[in-house]
Amino acid sequence: MTRPTVIDIAREAGVSLATVDRVLNARPGVRAKTIDAVQDAIARLGYVRDMAAANLARSRSYRMVALLPDTDSQFVQTLADALTEAAALAAASRTELDLRRYPPEDMHILAERLAALSPEDVAGVALMAPETPVIRDAIRALKARGIPLVALASDLPNTDRDHFIGTDSHAAGRTAGVLMGRFCRGLSGSVLAVADSMLLRDSIERRRGFDEVMQAEFPRLHVRPTIETHGSPEALRRALGDCLATLPDVVGIYLIGSGHRALAAHLRDNGLLRRFVVIGHELTPHTRQALIDGHLDAVIAQNPGHLARSTLRVLRAKADRAPIDEGQEQLRIEVVIRENLPPDP
């Protein structure tokens, strides 16, 4: 059986080929009744558009923009490297990635950069940022201009974002809770939680999942209020020093976000390495070495390469108004310990 063509759609819907082309490419000037007739014909015929061929025929290219915080986080740098590598592979399919950094302490600057993006120049945006009122408004304005946006690594569920690309942060937090409780089996005392910022959705969800498990399954472990460092190693060292000085019963430390280097430096300088169970997130060069050295007990990770490739695939699909393969884009939560470390890339 031959595949249906646009000629078959035009004949089935009783319209011209030009009208079918306008509907397929979402161009203006077609009545709603006619659009419905064309879409009904597509459904009856089981027509599946070959987007690669269509884009090649009209020489369409895709310029995507990815906005990441300008920090010294190794995970952010690992993600940036993965996006650059994925973009190099996608260049053959006319996809270009413009990777940009923004100052994480000023959401107004990020909002201004989002406002400067034009649908004539940009086919889609990937954004890793906290969900603040300023950013919510900026995303709504971006979407109103017809530019699709995906949330990257940390979700933005209360905005008009088109898709979230990353692991389930609530499930990742629950996983961290199970690991902390089992590594601390037989112990009782305090567990410290350290985060860059509790404005980040992934930090909020991880902490919520962690608390659920700890309260339900490990009541002898008391999780203290989150220490927020705002990405400052000095703030982490100062706050951690104060907590350890006033809480002699600390048995575990949960790193909700980044800060592994500052934490290890503080524990090393104070002769406290391997005194606590330490659970963290994301496999980076430092967390890899910390696992090898025994300074970190387990890492809950996601594959940055999958994250980057999925970003470009989803943005292409959104630009083409094409469906997304949810199975292909679902990222798995990976638990990494010293004994199952993957080869160093």
Short mmCIF file of C-alpha atoms in Angstrom, two decimals:
data_model
loop_
_atom_site.label_atom_id
_atom_site.label_comp_id
_atom_site.label_asym_id
_atom_site.label_seq_id
_atom_site.Cartn_x
_atom_site.Cartn_y
_atom_site.Cartn_z
CA MET A 1 0.00 0.00 0.00
CA THR A 2 1.41 3.39 -1.03
CA ARG A 3 1.73 6.21 1.46
CA PRO A 4 -0.84 9.02 1.09
CA THR A 5 0.43 12.29 -0.38
CA VAL A 6 -0.62 15.93 -0.24
CA ILE A 7 -2.44 15.34 -3.51
CA ASP A 8 -4.56 12.69 -1.78
CA ILE A 9 -5.25 15.12 1.10
CA ALA A 10 -6.34 17.87 -1.28
CA ARG A 11 -8.65 15.47 -3.14
CA GLU A 12 -10.10 14.05 0.11
CA ALA A 13 -10.70 17.51 1.64
CA GLY A 14 -11.91 19.08 -1.59
CA VAL A 15 -9.35 21.91 -1.51
CA SER A 16 -6.36 23.04 -3.54
CA LEU A 17 -2.77 21.91 -3.05
CA ALA A 18 -1.90 25.48 -2.03
CA THR A 19 -4.47 25.33 0.76
CA VAL A 20 -3.09 22.03 2.02
CA ASP A 21 0.40 23.54 2.04
CA ARG A 22 -0.81 26.56 4.05
CA VAL A 23 -2.48 24.30 6.62
CA LEU A 24 0.53 22.00 6.95
CA ASN A 25 2.84 24.95 7.51
CA ALA A 26 0.40 26.84 9.79
CA ARG A 27 0.31 29.86 7.49
CA PRO A 28 -2.45 32.46 7.88
CA GLY A 29 -5.29 33.09 5.47
CA VAL A 30 -7.19 29.79 5.84
CA ARG A 31 -10.66 29.62 7.37
CA ALA A 32 -11.13 27.48 10.47
CA LYS A 33 -13.69 25.31 8.63
CA THR A 34 -11.17 24.60 5.86
CA ILE A 35 -8.41 23.82 8.38
CA ASP A 36 -10.72 21.31 10.06
CA ALA A 37 -11.52 19.70 6.69
CA VAL A 38 -7.82 19.30 5.86
CA GLN A 39 -6.98 17.92 9.30
CA ASP A 40 -9.89 15.47 9.11
CA ALA A 41 -8.62 14.28 5.72
CA ILE A 42 -5.12 13.84 7.17
CA ALA A 43 -6.54 11.73 10.00
CA ARG A 44 -8.66 9.57 7.67
CA LEU A 45 -5.81 8.92 5.31
CA GLY A 46 -3.21 8.34 8.03
CA TYR A 47 -0.88 10.86 6.46
CA VAL A 48 2.50 11.25 8.23
CA ARG A 49 4.59 14.16 7.08
CA ASP A 50 8.28 13.67 6.33
CA MET A 51 9.52 16.80 8.08
CA ALA A 52 13.16 16.27 7.12
CA ALA A 53 12.27 16.17 3.43
CA ALA A 54 9.92 19.12 3.76
CA ASN A 55 12.52 21.24 5.51
CA LEU A 56 15.20 20.28 3.00
CA ALA A 57 12.90 21.19 0.12
CA ARG A 58 12.35 24.69 1.45
CA SER A 59 15.91 24.98 2.83
CA ARG A 60 14.63 25.56 6.35
CA SER A 61 17.20 25.82 9.11
CA TYR A 62 16.72 25.98 12.87
CA ARG A 63 18.54 28.36 15.16
CA MET A 64 18.02 27.38 18.77
CA VAL A 65 19.11 29.35 21.82
CA ALA A 66 20.06 27.74 25.14
CA LEU A 67 20.36 29.96 28.21
CA LEU A 68 22.32 28.61 31.19
CA PRO A 69 23.40 30.33 34.41
CA ASP A 70 26.95 31.67 34.38
CA THR A 71 28.28 29.82 37.42
CA ASP A 72 31.24 27.61 38.22
CA SER A 73 28.92 24.61 38.66
CA GLN A 74 30.53 21.57 37.08
CA PHE A 75 27.12 20.18 36.19
CA VAL A 76 26.21 23.34 34.25
CA GLN A 77 29.54 23.15 32.43
CA THR A 78 29.03 19.45 31.72
CA LEU A 79 25.59 20.25 30.33
CA ALA A 80 27.02 23.08 28.22
CA ASP A 81 29.62 20.71 26.76
CA ALA A 82 26.93 18.12 26.02
CA LEU A 83 24.77 20.73 24.27
CA THR A 84 27.73 21.83 22.14
CA GLU A 85 28.44 18.22 21.17
CA ALA A 86 24.77 17.53 20.37
CA ALA A 87 24.60 20.68 18.24
CA ALA A 88 27.65 19.58 16.24
CA LEU A 89 25.91 16.30 15.44
CA ALA A 90 22.65 18.10 14.57
CA ALA A 91 24.33 20.54 12.17
CA ALA A 92 23.79 18.09 9.31
CA SER A 93 20.03 18.47 9.81
CA ARG A 94 20.26 22.25 9.58
CA THR A 95 20.13 22.83 13.34
CA GLU A 96 22.29 25.47 14.97
CA LEU A 97 22.64 26.11 18.71
CA ASP A 98 23.52 29.48 20.22
CA LEU A 99 24.66 28.75 23.79
CA ARG A 100 24.45 31.78 26.07
CA ARG A 101 25.12 32.43 29.77
CA TYR A 102 23.34 34.87 32.06
CA PRO A 103 24.19 36.20 35.55
CA PRO A 104 22.22 33.96 37.94
CA GLU A 105 21.83 36.70 40.54
CA ASP A 106 19.84 39.03 38.23
CA MET A 107 16.62 37.69 36.72
CA HIS A 108 15.89 41.08 35.15
CA ILE A 109 18.90 40.69 32.86
CA LEU A 110 17.70 37.22 31.87
CA ALA A 111 14.21 38.61 31.20
CA GLU A 112 15.72 41.31 28.98
CA ARG A 113 17.62 38.69 27.01
CA LEU A 114 14.47 36.64 26.51
CA ALA A 115 12.61 39.78 25.41
CA ALA A 116 15.26 40.46 22.75
CA LEU A 117 14.65 37.13 20.98
CA SER A 118 12.72 37.36 17.73
CA PRO A 119 10.76 34.59 15.96
CA GLU A 120 12.43 35.66 12.71
CA ASP A 121 15.80 34.70 14.16
CA VAL A 122 15.08 31.98 16.74
CA ALA A 123 13.17 28.72 16.27
CA GLY A 124 13.19 27.66 19.93
CA VAL A 125 14.66 28.33 23.38
CA ALA A 126 15.96 26.01 26.11
CA LEU A 127 16.14 27.62 29.54
CA MET A 128 17.66 26.58 32.86
CA ALA A 129 16.48 29.12 35.43
CA PRO A 130 14.52 29.56 38.66
CA GLU A 131 10.80 30.18 38.38
CA THR A 132 10.30 33.77 39.52
CA PRO A 133 7.48 36.22 38.63
CA VAL A 134 9.83 38.13 36.32
CA ILE A 135 10.77 34.98 34.42
CA ARG A 136 7.16 33.76 34.25
CA ASP A 137 6.17 37.04 32.57
CA ALA A 138 9.15 36.89 30.22
CA ILE A 139 8.27 33.36 29.12
CA ARG A 140 4.64 34.28 28.50
CA ALA A 141 5.77 37.18 26.33
CA LEU A 142 8.18 34.89 24.46
CA LYS A 143 5.41 32.37 23.79
CA ALA A 144 3.09 35.15 22.66
CA ARG A 145 5.65 35.93 19.96
CA GLY A 146 5.42 32.32 18.79
CA ILE A 147 8.76 31.01 20.09
CA PRO A 148 8.60 27.57 21.78
CA LEU A 149 10.45 27.18 25.07
CA VAL A 150 11.54 24.08 26.97
CA ALA A 151 12.64 24.02 30.62
CA LEU A 152 16.02 22.36 30.95
CA ALA A 153 17.07 20.26 33.99
CA SER A 154 14.89 22.34 36.38
CA ASP A 155 11.19 22.59 35.53
CA LEU A 156 9.12 25.76 35.16
CA PRO A 157 5.64 24.23 35.63
CA ASN A 158 3.74 27.46 36.33
CA THR A 159 4.85 29.14 33.12
CA ASP A 160 3.73 28.58 29.55
CA ARG A 161 6.78 26.42 28.78
CA ASP A 162 6.17 23.80 26.09
CA HIS A 163 8.03 20.89 27.65
CA PHE A 164 10.31 19.89 30.52
CA ILE A 165 13.50 17.98 29.76
CA GLY A 166 15.04 16.30 32.77
CA THR A 167 14.47 13.69 35.42
CA ASP A 168 11.60 13.63 37.89
CA SER A 169 13.10 15.72 40.71
CA HIS A 170 10.56 14.54 43.28
CA ALA A 171 11.45 10.91 42.55
CA ALA A 172 15.16 11.82 42.63
CA GLY A 173 14.69 13.32 46.10
CA ARG A 174 12.88 10.22 47.30
CA THR A 175 15.74 8.13 45.95
CA ALA A 176 18.19 10.28 47.91
CA GLY A 177 16.08 9.75 51.03
CA VAL A 178 16.16 5.97 50.67
CA LEU A 179 19.92 6.02 50.16
CA MET A 180 20.52 8.30 53.13
CA GLY A 181 18.33 6.21 55.41
CA ARG A 182 19.91 2.92 54.40
CA PHE A 183 23.47 4.20 54.58
CA CYS A 184 22.67 5.55 58.05
CA ARG A 185 20.97 2.33 59.14
CA GLY A 186 21.12 1.96 62.92
CA LEU A 187 22.11 5.58 63.45
CA SER A 188 20.10 8.45 64.87
CA GLY A 189 20.78 12.15 64.67
CA SER A 190 20.64 15.15 62.36
CA VAL A 191 20.92 15.31 58.58
CA LEU A 192 21.96 18.58 56.97
CA ALA A 193 20.50 19.63 53.61
CA VAL A 194 22.46 22.03 51.41
CA ALA A 195 21.14 23.77 48.27
CA ASP A 196 22.18 26.61 45.98
CA SER A 197 18.69 28.13 46.06
CA MET A 198 15.25 26.93 47.02
CA LEU A 199 13.82 29.02 44.20
CA LEU A 200 14.90 26.30 41.77
CA ARG A 201 12.09 23.87 41.08
CA ASP A 202 14.40 20.85 41.08
CA SER A 203 15.65 21.79 44.57
CA ILE A 204 12.09 22.26 45.85
CA GLU A 205 10.95 18.91 44.50
CA ARG A 206 14.07 17.05 45.62
CA ARG A 207 13.71 18.36 49.17
CA ARG A 208 10.00 17.49 49.22
CA GLY A 209 10.66 13.91 48.08
CA PHE A 210 13.58 13.53 50.48
CA ASP A 211 11.49 14.69 53.45
CA GLU A 212 8.63 12.35 52.58
CA VAL A 213 10.87 9.30 52.74
CA MET A 214 12.84 10.38 55.79
CA GLN A 215 9.75 11.16 57.86
CA ALA A 216 7.89 8.00 56.86
CA GLU A 217 10.69 5.44 56.89
CA PHE A 218 13.58 6.83 58.97
CA PRO A 219 12.09 8.81 61.89
CA ARG A 220 15.31 8.54 63.92
CA LEU A 221 16.99 10.87 61.43
CA HIS A 222 16.02 14.54 61.73
CA VAL A 223 16.47 16.62 58.56
CA ARG A 224 17.37 20.21 59.40
CA PRO A 225 16.19 23.32 57.48
CA THR A 226 17.89 23.78 54.14
CA ILE A 227 21.16 25.71 54.04
CA GLU A 228 21.05 27.99 50.98
CA THR A 229 24.46 28.99 49.61
CA HIS A 230 23.43 30.89 46.44
CA GLY A 231 26.42 29.35 44.73
CA SER A 232 28.94 30.84 47.15
CA PRO A 233 31.62 28.43 48.47
CA GLU A 234 32.31 30.83 51.33
CA ALA A 235 28.62 30.90 52.31
CA LEU A 236 28.60 27.08 52.30
CA ARG A 237 31.70 26.83 54.48
CA ARG A 238 30.43 29.43 56.94
CA ALA A 239 26.93 27.96 57.28
CA LEU A 240 28.20 24.39 57.45
CA GLY A 241 30.76 25.33 60.08
CA ASP A 242 28.06 26.96 62.22
CA CYS A 243 25.79 23.91 61.94
CA LEU A 244 28.50 21.40 62.77
CA ALA A 245 29.59 23.51 65.74
CA THR A 246 26.08 23.62 67.22
CA LEU A 247 24.82 20.18 66.17
CA PRO A 248 27.10 17.43 67.52
CA ASP A 249 24.71 14.69 66.35
CA VAL A 250 25.07 15.23 62.56
CA VAL A 251 25.31 11.87 60.77
CA GLY A 252 24.53 12.80 57.16
CA ILE A 253 24.69 15.59 54.60
CA TYR A 254 22.36 15.82 51.61
CA LEU A 255 23.65 18.01 48.78
CA ILE A 256 20.49 19.00 46.92
CA GLY A 257 22.37 20.98 44.27
CA SER A 258 25.99 21.83 43.57
CA GLY A 259 28.68 22.57 46.16
CA HIS A 260 30.58 19.30 46.27
CA ARG A 261 33.98 20.97 45.93
CA ALA A 262 33.35 23.50 48.71
CA LEU A 263 31.91 20.81 50.97
CA ALA A 264 34.87 18.47 50.47
CA ALA A 265 37.32 21.32 51.06
CA HIS A 266 35.62 22.30 54.32
CA LEU A 267 35.47 18.72 55.61
CA ARG A 268 39.09 18.10 54.60
CA ASP A 269 40.35 21.30 56.23
CA ASN A 270 38.60 20.41 59.47
CA GLY A 271 39.56 16.73 59.54
CA LEU A 272 35.97 15.62 58.98
CA LEU A 273 36.23 13.63 55.74
CA ARG A 274 34.36 10.32 55.90
CA ARG A 275 32.73 11.32 59.19
CA PHE A 276 29.29 11.65 57.60
CA VAL A 277 27.15 9.91 55.01
CA VAL A 278 27.08 12.25 52.01
CA ILE A 279 24.52 11.90 49.20
CA GLY A 280 24.55 14.25 46.20
CA HIS A 281 23.26 14.83 42.69
CA GLU A 282 24.83 14.84 39.21
CA LEU A 283 27.94 13.01 38.05
CA THR A 284 30.68 15.59 37.38
CA PRO A 285 34.48 15.33 37.38
CA HIS A 286 34.53 16.30 41.05
CA THR A 287 31.74 13.99 42.24
CA ARG A 288 33.36 11.16 40.26
CA GLN A 289 36.64 11.69 42.11
CA ALA A 290 34.81 12.12 45.42
CA LEU A 291 33.14 8.73 44.91
CA ILE A 292 36.51 7.13 44.15
CA ASP A 293 38.07 8.73 47.23
CA GLY A 294 35.15 7.75 49.47
CA HIS A 295 34.20 11.34 50.31
CA LEU A 296 30.81 10.89 48.66
CA ASP A 297 28.68 7.79 49.21
CA ALA A 298 26.26 7.99 46.29
CA VAL A 299 25.18 10.28 43.46
CA ILE A 300 21.73 10.49 41.89
CA ALA A 301 22.49 11.37 38.27
CA GLN A 302 21.01 11.97 34.85
CA ASN A 303 22.72 11.52 31.51
CA PRO A 304 23.76 14.99 30.23
CA GLY A 305 24.21 13.67 26.69
CA HIS A 306 20.63 12.39 26.63
CA LEU A 307 19.51 15.69 28.16
CA ALA A 308 21.22 17.68 25.41
CA ARG A 309 20.08 15.51 22.50
CA SER A 310 16.53 15.47 23.81
CA THR A 311 16.59 19.27 24.06
CA LEU A 312 17.34 19.68 20.37
CA ARG A 313 14.89 16.96 19.29
CA VAL A 314 12.03 18.45 21.31
CA LEU A 315 12.72 21.99 20.13
CA ARG A 316 12.77 20.77 16.51
CA ALA A 317 9.46 19.00 17.05
CA LYS A 318 7.91 22.08 18.64
CA ALA A 319 9.15 24.29 15.80
CA ASP A 320 7.61 21.86 13.30
CA ARG A 321 4.42 21.39 15.35
CA ALA A 322 5.20 17.68 15.26
CA PRO A 323 4.49 15.10 17.97
CA ILE A 324 7.14 14.16 20.54
CA ASP A 325 8.25 10.60 21.20
CA GLU A 326 7.68 10.63 24.96
CA GLY A 327 9.48 7.31 25.47
CA GLN A 328 12.59 8.51 23.69
CA GLU A 329 12.67 11.77 25.64
CA GLN A 330 12.13 10.31 29.11
CA LEU A 331 15.32 10.54 31.18
CA ARG A 332 16.10 7.85 33.73
CA ILE A 333 17.29 8.45 37.27
CA GLU A 334 20.66 6.76 37.75
CA VAL A 335 22.15 5.82 41.12
CA VAL A 336 25.95 5.85 40.98
CA ILE A 337 28.29 4.53 43.67
CA ARG A 338 32.03 3.87 43.52
CA GLU A 339 31.50 0.24 42.51
CA ASN A 340 29.41 1.03 39.41
CA LEU A 341 31.09 4.18 38.13
CA PRO A 342 30.82 4.37 34.32
CA PRO A 343 34.07 4.83 32.37
CA ASP A 344 35.50 8.33 32.47
CA PRO A 345 34.53 9.94 29.13
#
